[in-house]
mmCIF file of C-alpha atoms in Angstrom:
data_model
loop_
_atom_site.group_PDB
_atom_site.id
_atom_site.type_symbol
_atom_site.label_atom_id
_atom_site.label_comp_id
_atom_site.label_asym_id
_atom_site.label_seq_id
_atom_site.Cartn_x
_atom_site.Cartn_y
_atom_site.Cartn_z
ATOM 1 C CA UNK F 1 -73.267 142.968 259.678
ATOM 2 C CA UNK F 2 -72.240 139.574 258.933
ATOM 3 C CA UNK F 3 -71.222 140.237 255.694
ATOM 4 C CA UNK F 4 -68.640 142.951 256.642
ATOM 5 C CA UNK F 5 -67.039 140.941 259.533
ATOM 6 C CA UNK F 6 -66.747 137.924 257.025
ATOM 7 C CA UNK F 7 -65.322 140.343 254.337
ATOM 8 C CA UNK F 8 -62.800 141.442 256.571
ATOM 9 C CA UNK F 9 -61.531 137.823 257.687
ATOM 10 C CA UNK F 10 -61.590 136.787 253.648
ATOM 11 C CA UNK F 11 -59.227 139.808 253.631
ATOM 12 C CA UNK F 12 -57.084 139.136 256.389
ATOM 13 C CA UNK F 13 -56.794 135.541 254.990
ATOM 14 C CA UNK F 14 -56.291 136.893 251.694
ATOM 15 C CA UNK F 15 -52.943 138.571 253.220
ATOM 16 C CA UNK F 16 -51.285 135.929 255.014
ATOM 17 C CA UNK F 17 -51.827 133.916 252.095
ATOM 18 C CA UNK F 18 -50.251 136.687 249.899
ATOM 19 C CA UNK F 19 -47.150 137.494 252.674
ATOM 20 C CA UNK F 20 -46.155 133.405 252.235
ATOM 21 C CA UNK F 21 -46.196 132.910 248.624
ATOM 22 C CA UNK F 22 -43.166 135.845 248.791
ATOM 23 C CA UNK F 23 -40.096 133.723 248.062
ATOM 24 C CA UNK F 24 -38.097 133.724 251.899
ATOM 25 C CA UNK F 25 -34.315 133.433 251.572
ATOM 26 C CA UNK F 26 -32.991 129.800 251.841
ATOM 27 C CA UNK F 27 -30.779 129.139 254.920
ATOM 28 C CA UNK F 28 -27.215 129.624 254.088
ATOM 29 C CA UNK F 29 -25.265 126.615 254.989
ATOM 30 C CA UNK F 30 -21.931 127.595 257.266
ATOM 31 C CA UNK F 31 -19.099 128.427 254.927
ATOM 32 C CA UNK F 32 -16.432 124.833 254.573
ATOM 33 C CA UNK F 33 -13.770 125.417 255.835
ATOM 34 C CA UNK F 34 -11.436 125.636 253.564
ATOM 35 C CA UNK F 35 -9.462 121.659 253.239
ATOM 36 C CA UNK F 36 -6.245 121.747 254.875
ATOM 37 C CA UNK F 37 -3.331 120.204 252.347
ATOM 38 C CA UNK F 38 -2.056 116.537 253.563
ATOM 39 C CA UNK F 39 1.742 117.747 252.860
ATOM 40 C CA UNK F 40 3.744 115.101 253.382
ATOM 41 C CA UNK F 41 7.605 114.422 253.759
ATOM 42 C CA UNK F 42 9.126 111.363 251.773
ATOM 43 C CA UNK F 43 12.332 110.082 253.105
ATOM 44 C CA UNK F 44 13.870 107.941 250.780
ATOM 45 C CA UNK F 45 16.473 104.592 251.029
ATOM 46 C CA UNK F 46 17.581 101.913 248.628
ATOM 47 C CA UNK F 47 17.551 98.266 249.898
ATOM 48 C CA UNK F 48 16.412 94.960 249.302
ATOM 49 C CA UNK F 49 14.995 94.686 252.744
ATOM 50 C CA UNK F 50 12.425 97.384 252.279
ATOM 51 C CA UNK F 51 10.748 96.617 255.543
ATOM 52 C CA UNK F 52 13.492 96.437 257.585
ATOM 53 C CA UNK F 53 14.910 99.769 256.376
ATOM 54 C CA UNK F 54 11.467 101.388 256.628
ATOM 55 C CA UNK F 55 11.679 100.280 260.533
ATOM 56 C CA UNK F 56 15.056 102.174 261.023
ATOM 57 C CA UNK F 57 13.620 104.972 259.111
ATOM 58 C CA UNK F 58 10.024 105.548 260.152
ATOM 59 C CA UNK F 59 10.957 107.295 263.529
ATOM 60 C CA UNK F 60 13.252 109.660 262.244
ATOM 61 C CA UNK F 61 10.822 110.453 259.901
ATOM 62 C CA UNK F 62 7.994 111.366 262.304
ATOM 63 C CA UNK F 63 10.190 113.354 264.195
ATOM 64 C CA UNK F 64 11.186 115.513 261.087
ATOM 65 C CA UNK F 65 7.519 115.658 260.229
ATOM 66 C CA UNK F 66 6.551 116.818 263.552
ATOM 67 C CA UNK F 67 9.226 119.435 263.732
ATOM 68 C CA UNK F 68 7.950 120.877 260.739
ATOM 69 C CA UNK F 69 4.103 121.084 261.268
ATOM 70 C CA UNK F 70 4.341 124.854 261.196
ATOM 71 C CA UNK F 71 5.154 124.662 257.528
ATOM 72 C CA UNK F 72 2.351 122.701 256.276
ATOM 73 C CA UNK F 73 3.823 119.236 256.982
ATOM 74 C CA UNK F 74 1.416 116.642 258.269
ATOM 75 C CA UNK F 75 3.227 113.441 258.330
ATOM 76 C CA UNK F 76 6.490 111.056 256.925
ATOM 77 C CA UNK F 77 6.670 108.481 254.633
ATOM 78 C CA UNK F 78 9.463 105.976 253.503
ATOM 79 C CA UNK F 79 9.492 105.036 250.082
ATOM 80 C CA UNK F 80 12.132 102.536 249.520
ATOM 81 C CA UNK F 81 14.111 102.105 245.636
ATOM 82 C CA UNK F 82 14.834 98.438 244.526
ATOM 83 C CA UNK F 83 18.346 99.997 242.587
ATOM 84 C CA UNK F 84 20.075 103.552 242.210
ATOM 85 C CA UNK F 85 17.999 103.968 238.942
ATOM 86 C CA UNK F 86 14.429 103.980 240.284
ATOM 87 C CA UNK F 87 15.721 106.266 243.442
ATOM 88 C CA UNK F 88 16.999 108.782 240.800
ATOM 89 C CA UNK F 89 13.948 108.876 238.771
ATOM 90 C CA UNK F 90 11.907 109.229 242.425
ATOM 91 C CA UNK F 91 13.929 112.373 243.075
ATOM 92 C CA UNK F 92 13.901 113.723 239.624
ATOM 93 C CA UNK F 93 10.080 113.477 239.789
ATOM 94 C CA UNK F 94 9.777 115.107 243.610
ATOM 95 C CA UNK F 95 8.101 111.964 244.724
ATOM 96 C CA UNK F 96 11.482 111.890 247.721
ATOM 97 C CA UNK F 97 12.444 114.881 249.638
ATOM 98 C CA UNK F 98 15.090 113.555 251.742
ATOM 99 C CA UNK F 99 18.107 110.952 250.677
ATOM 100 C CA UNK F 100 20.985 110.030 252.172
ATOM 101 C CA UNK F 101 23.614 108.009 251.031
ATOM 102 C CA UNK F 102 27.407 107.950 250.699
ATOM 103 C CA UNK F 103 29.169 110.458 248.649
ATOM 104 C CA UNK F 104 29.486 108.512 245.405
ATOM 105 C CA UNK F 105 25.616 107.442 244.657
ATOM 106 C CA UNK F 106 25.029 110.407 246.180
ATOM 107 C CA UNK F 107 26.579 112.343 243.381
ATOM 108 C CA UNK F 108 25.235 110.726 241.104
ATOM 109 C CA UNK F 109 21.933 111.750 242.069
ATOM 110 C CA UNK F 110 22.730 115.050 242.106
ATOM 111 C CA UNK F 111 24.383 115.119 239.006
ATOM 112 C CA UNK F 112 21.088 113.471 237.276
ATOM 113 C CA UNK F 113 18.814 115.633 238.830
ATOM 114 C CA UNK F 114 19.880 119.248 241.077
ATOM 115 C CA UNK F 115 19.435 117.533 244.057
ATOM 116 C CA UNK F 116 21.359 119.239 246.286
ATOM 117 C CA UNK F 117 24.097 118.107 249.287
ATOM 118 C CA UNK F 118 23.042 120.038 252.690
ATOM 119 C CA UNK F 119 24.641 118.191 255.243
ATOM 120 C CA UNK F 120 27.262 114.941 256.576
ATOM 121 C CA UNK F 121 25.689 111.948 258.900
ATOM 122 C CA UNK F 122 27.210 110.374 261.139
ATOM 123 C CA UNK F 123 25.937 106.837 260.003
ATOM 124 C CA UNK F 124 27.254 104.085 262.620
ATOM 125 C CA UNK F 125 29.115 107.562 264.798
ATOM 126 C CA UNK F 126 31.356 107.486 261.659
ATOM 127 C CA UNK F 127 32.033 111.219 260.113
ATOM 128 C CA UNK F 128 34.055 109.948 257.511
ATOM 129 C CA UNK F 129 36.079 107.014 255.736
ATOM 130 C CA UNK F 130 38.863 106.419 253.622
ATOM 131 C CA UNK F 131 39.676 103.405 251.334
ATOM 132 C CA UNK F 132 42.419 100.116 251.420
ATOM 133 C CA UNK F 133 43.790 98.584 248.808
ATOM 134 C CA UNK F 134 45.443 95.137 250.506
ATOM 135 C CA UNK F 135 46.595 92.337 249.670
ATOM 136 C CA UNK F 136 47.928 88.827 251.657
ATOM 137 C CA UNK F 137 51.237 89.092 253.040
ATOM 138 C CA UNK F 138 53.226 86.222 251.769
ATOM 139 C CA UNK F 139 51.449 87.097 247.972
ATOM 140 C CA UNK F 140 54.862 89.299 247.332
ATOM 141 C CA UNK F 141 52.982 92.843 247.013
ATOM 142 C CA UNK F 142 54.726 95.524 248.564
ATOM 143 C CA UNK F 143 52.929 98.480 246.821
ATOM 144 C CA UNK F 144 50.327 99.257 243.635
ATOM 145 C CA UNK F 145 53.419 98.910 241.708
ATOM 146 C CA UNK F 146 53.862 95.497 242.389
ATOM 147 C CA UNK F 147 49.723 94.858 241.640
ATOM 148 C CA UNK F 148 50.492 95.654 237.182
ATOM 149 C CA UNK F 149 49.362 92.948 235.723
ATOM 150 C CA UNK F 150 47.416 91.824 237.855
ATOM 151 C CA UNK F 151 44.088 91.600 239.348
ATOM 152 C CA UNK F 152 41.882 93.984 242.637
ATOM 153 C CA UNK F 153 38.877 93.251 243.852
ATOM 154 C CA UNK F 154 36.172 96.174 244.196
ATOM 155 C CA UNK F 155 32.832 95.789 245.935
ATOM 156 C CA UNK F 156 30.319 97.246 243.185
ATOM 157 C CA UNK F 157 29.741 100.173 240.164
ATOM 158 C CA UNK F 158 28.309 102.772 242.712
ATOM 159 C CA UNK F 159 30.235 102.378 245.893
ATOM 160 C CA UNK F 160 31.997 105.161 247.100
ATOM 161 C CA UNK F 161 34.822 103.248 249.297
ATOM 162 C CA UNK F 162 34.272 100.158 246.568
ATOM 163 C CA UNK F 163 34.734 102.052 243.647
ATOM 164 C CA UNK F 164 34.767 105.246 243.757
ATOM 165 C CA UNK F 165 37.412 106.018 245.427
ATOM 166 C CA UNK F 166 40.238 103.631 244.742
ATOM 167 C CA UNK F 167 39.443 103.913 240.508
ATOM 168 C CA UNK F 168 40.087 107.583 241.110
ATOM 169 C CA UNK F 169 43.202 107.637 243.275
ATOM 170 C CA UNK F 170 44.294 104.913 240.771
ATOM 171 C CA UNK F 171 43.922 107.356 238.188
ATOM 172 C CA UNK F 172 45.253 110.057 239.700
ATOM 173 C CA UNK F 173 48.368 108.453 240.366
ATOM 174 C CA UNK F 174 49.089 107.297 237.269
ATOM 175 C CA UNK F 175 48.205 103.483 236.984
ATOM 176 C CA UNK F 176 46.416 102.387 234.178
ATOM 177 C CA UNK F 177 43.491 100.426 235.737
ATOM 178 C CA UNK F 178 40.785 98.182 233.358
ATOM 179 C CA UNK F 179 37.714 96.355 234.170
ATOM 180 C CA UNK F 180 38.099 92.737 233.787
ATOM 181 C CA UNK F 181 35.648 91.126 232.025
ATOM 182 C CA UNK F 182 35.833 88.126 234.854
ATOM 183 C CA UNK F 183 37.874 86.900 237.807
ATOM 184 C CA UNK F 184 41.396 85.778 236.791
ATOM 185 C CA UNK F 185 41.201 86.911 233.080
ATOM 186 C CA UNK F 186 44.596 88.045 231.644
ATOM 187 C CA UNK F 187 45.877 91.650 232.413
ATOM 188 C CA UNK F 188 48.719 93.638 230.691
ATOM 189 C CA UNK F 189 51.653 94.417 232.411
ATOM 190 C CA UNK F 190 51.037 97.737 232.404
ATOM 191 C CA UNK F 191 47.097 97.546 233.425
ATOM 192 C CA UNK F 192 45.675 96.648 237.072
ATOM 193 C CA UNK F 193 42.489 94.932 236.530
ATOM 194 C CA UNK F 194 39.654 95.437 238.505
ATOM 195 C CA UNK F 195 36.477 92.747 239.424
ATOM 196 C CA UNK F 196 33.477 93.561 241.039
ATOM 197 C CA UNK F 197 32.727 91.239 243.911
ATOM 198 C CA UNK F 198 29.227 92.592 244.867
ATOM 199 C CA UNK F 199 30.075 92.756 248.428
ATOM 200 C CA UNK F 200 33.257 93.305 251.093
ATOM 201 C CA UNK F 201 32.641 90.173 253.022
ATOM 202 C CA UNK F 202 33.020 88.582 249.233
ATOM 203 C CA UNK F 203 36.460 90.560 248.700
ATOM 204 C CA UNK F 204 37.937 89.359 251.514
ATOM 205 C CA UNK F 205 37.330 86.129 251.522
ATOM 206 C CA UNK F 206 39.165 86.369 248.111
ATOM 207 C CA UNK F 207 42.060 87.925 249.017
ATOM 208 C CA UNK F 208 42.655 85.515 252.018
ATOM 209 C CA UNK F 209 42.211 82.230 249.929
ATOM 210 C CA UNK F 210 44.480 83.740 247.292
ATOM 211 C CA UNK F 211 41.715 83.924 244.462
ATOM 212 C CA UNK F 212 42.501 87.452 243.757
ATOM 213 C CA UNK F 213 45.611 88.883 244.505
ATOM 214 C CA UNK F 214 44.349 92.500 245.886
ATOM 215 C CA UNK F 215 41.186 93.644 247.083
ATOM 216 C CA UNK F 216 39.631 97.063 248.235
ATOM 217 C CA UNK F 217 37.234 97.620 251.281
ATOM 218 C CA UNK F 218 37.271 100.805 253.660
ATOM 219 C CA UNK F 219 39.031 100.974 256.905
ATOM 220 C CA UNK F 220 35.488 100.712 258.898
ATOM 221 C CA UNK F 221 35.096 97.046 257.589
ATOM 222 C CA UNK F 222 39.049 96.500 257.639
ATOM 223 C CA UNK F 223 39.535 97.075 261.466
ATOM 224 C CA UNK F 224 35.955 95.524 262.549
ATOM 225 C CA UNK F 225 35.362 92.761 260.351
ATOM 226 C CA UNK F 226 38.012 91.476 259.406
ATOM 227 C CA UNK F 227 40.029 89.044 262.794
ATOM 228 C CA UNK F 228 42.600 90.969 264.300
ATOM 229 C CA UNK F 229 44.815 87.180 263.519
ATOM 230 C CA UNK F 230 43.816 87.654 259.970
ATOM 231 C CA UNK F 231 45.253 91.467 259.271
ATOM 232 C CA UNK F 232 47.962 90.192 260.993
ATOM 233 C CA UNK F 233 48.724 87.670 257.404
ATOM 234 C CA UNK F 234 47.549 90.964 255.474
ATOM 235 C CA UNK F 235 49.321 93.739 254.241
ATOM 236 C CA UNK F 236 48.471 97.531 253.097
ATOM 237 C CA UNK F 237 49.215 98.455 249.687
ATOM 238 C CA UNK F 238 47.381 101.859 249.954
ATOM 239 C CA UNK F 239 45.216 104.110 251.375
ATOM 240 C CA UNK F 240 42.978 106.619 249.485
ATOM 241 C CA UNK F 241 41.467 110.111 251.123
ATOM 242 C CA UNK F 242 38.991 110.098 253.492
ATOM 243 C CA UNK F 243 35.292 111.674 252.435
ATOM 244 C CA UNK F 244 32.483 112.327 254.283
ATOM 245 C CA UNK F 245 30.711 108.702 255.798
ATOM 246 C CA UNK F 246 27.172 109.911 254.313
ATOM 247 C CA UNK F 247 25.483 113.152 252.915
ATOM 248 C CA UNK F 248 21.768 114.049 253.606
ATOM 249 C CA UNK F 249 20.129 115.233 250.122
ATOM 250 C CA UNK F 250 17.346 117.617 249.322
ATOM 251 C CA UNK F 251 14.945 117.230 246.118
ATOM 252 C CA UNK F 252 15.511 120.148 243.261
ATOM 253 C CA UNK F 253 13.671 122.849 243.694
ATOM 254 C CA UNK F 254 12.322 122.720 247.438
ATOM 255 C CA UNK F 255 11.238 125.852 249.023
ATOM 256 C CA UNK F 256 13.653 127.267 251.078
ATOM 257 C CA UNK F 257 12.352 127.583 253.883
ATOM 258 C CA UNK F 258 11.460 123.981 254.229
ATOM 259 C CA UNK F 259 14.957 122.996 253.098
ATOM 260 C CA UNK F 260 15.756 125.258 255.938
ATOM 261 C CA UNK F 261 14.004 124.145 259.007
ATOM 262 C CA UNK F 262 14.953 120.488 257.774
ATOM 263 C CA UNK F 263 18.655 121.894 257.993
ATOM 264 C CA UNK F 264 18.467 123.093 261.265
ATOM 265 C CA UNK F 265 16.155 120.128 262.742
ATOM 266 C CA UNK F 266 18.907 117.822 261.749
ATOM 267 C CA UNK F 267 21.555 119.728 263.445
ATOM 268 C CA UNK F 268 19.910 119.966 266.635
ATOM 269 C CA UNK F 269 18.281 116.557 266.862
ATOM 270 C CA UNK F 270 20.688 114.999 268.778
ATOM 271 C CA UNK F 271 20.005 117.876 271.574
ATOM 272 C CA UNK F 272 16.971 115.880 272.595
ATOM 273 C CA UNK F 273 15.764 112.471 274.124
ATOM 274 C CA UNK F 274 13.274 111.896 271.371
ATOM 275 C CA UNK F 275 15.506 113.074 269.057
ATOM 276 C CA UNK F 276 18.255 110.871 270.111
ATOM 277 C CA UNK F 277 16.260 107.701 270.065
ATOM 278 C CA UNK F 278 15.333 108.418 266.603
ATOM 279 C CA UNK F 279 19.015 108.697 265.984
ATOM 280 C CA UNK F 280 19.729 105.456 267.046
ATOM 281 C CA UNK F 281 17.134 103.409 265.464
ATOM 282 C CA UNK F 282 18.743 105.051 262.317
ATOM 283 C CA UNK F 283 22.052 103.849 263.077
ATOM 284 C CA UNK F 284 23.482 107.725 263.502
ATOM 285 C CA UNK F 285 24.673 109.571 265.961
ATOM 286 C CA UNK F 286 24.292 113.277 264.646
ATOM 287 C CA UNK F 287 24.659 115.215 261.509
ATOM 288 C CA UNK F 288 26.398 118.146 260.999
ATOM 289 C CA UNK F 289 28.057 120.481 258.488
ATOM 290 C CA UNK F 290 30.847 119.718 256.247
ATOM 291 C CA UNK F 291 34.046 120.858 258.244
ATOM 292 C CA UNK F 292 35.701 122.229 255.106
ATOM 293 C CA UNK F 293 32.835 123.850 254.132
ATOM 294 C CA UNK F 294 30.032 122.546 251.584
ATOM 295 C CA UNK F 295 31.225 124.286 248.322
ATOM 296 C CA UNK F 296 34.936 122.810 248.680
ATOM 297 C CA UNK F 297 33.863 119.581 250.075
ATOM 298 C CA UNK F 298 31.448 118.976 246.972
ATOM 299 C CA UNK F 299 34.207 120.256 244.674
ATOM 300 C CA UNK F 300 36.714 117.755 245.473
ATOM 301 C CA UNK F 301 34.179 115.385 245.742
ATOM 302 C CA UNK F 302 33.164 116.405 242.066
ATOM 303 C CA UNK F 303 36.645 115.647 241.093
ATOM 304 C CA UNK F 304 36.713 112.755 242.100
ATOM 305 C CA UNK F 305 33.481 111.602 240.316
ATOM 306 C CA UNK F 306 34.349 113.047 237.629
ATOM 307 C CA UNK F 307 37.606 110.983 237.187
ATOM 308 C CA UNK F 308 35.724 107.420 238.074
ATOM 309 C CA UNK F 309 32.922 108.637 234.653
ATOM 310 C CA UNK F 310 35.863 107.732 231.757
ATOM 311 C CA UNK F 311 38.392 105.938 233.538
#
């Protein structure tokens, strides 16, 4: 009897032992969820006090960034550009979104790489500016005819109000002007020579102690900087066409959309307290579109540009 209840556990044994060696499906780990892209918006400047900028620029930034989290956008960066060069090449490469910057360096970007012009900022509550050619009173200038032969001072090679625009209306009126290789060099009757100065603090001060007859800064830094006692010895030889203070920039090739909802976030950000203090840490007061409209705005400010490449 023994046997048969023994040969019945052996082959109950026998079948447990047989039902675990079957290979059991491994637990499935939960599916990853799939990695969500760190898409991120690079505002760009050019300055050589990178940290500084970066302060003015950060919140304006973040509030771009968050206004955009529906389109992938996580957060803002500011990458700041030593010189006009490396800010070009950033764009070119799509390592800046945003840019803004006065008409003429502006240009210039867009010329080297499809960037394209969207909108105008008010940088400083400014919409727009115009050039002055001027000169000291008692230096016997009247007008630009009077300045043949002699010598203006300019700010520097990519300033719109410095450069810009007074080589082009010289141009387009019919002067003949020439870079001089250095201050007070010889200039042909017929020829206005033109010096950089590298900054308008630098070209006034050289108009008013006589070391250059003329000089060039735009009517901003004319009425605010310069003593009310002073432009009273001064006199105005000229005034150029006003253009638009800055222009915002978009990279080549950006999605519409995005280029889009940055459009319309910038025209509405003044609408709002935290959009407003943004505003004013970036020294603006609001953007908006080009009155004119952008395609005639941009092609007079192509003309323009185009005169300053082969003066």
């Amino acid at each position: 009897m023994w046997q048969k209840w023994l040969g019945w556990v052996v082959l109950g044994i026998g079948l447990c032992l047989l039902a675990g060696c079957e290979a059991q499906p491994e637990p499935t780990p939960e599916a990853a969820a799939p990695a969500v892209a760190d898409r991120v918006l690079v505002l760009g400047d050019i300055s050589d006090e990178p940290a500084e900028t970066i302060r003015g620029t950060q919140p304006i930034a973040d509030y771009l960034a968050a206004a955009l989290r529906d389109l992938g956008v996580t957060r803002a960066e500011v990458v700041i550009a030593p010189d006009l060069e490396t800010m070009t090449q950033l764009m070119a490469d799509g390592q800046v979104d945003l840019y803004f910057d006065s008409p003429y360096p502006a240009l210039v970007i867009s010329q080297e790489t499809g960037a394209v012009p969207i909108l105008r900022r008010w940088k400083y509550g400014v919409s727009e500016y115009h050039s002055l050619f001027f000169a000291r009173a008692d230096a016997g200038l009247a007008s630009l005819d009077d300045l043949q032969g002699q010598q203006v001072a300019f700010e520097e090679s990519f300033s719109t109000s410095g450069y810009m625009l007074p080589l082009s209306y010289l141009i387009e009126h019919d002067y003949k002007p020439v870079m001089s290789p250095s201050l007070g060099a010889p200039v042909a009757a017929d020829e206005i020579g033109y010096v950089f100065s590298t900054a308008d603090n630098t070209t006034i001060q050289w108009v008013v102690s006589g070391r250059v007859p003329a000089g060039v800064v735009d009517n901003i830094t004319y009425e605010l900087f310069i003593p009310e006692e002073t432009r009273a010895e001064l006199v105005i030889l000229a005034e150029t066409e006003a253009v638009p203070r800055q222009m915002v920039l978009v990279r080549p090739g950006m999605e519409p959309a995005l280029q889009a909802a940055i459009r319309e976030t910038l025209l509405a950000i003044d609408e709002d307290e935290a959009g407003q203090a943004a505003l004013e840490t970036f020294l603006t007061t609001e953007f908006d579109e080009f009155p004119q409209g952008v395609e005639a705005a941009l092609a007079r400010m192509q003309t323009l540009y185009d005169l300053v490449q082969s003066p």
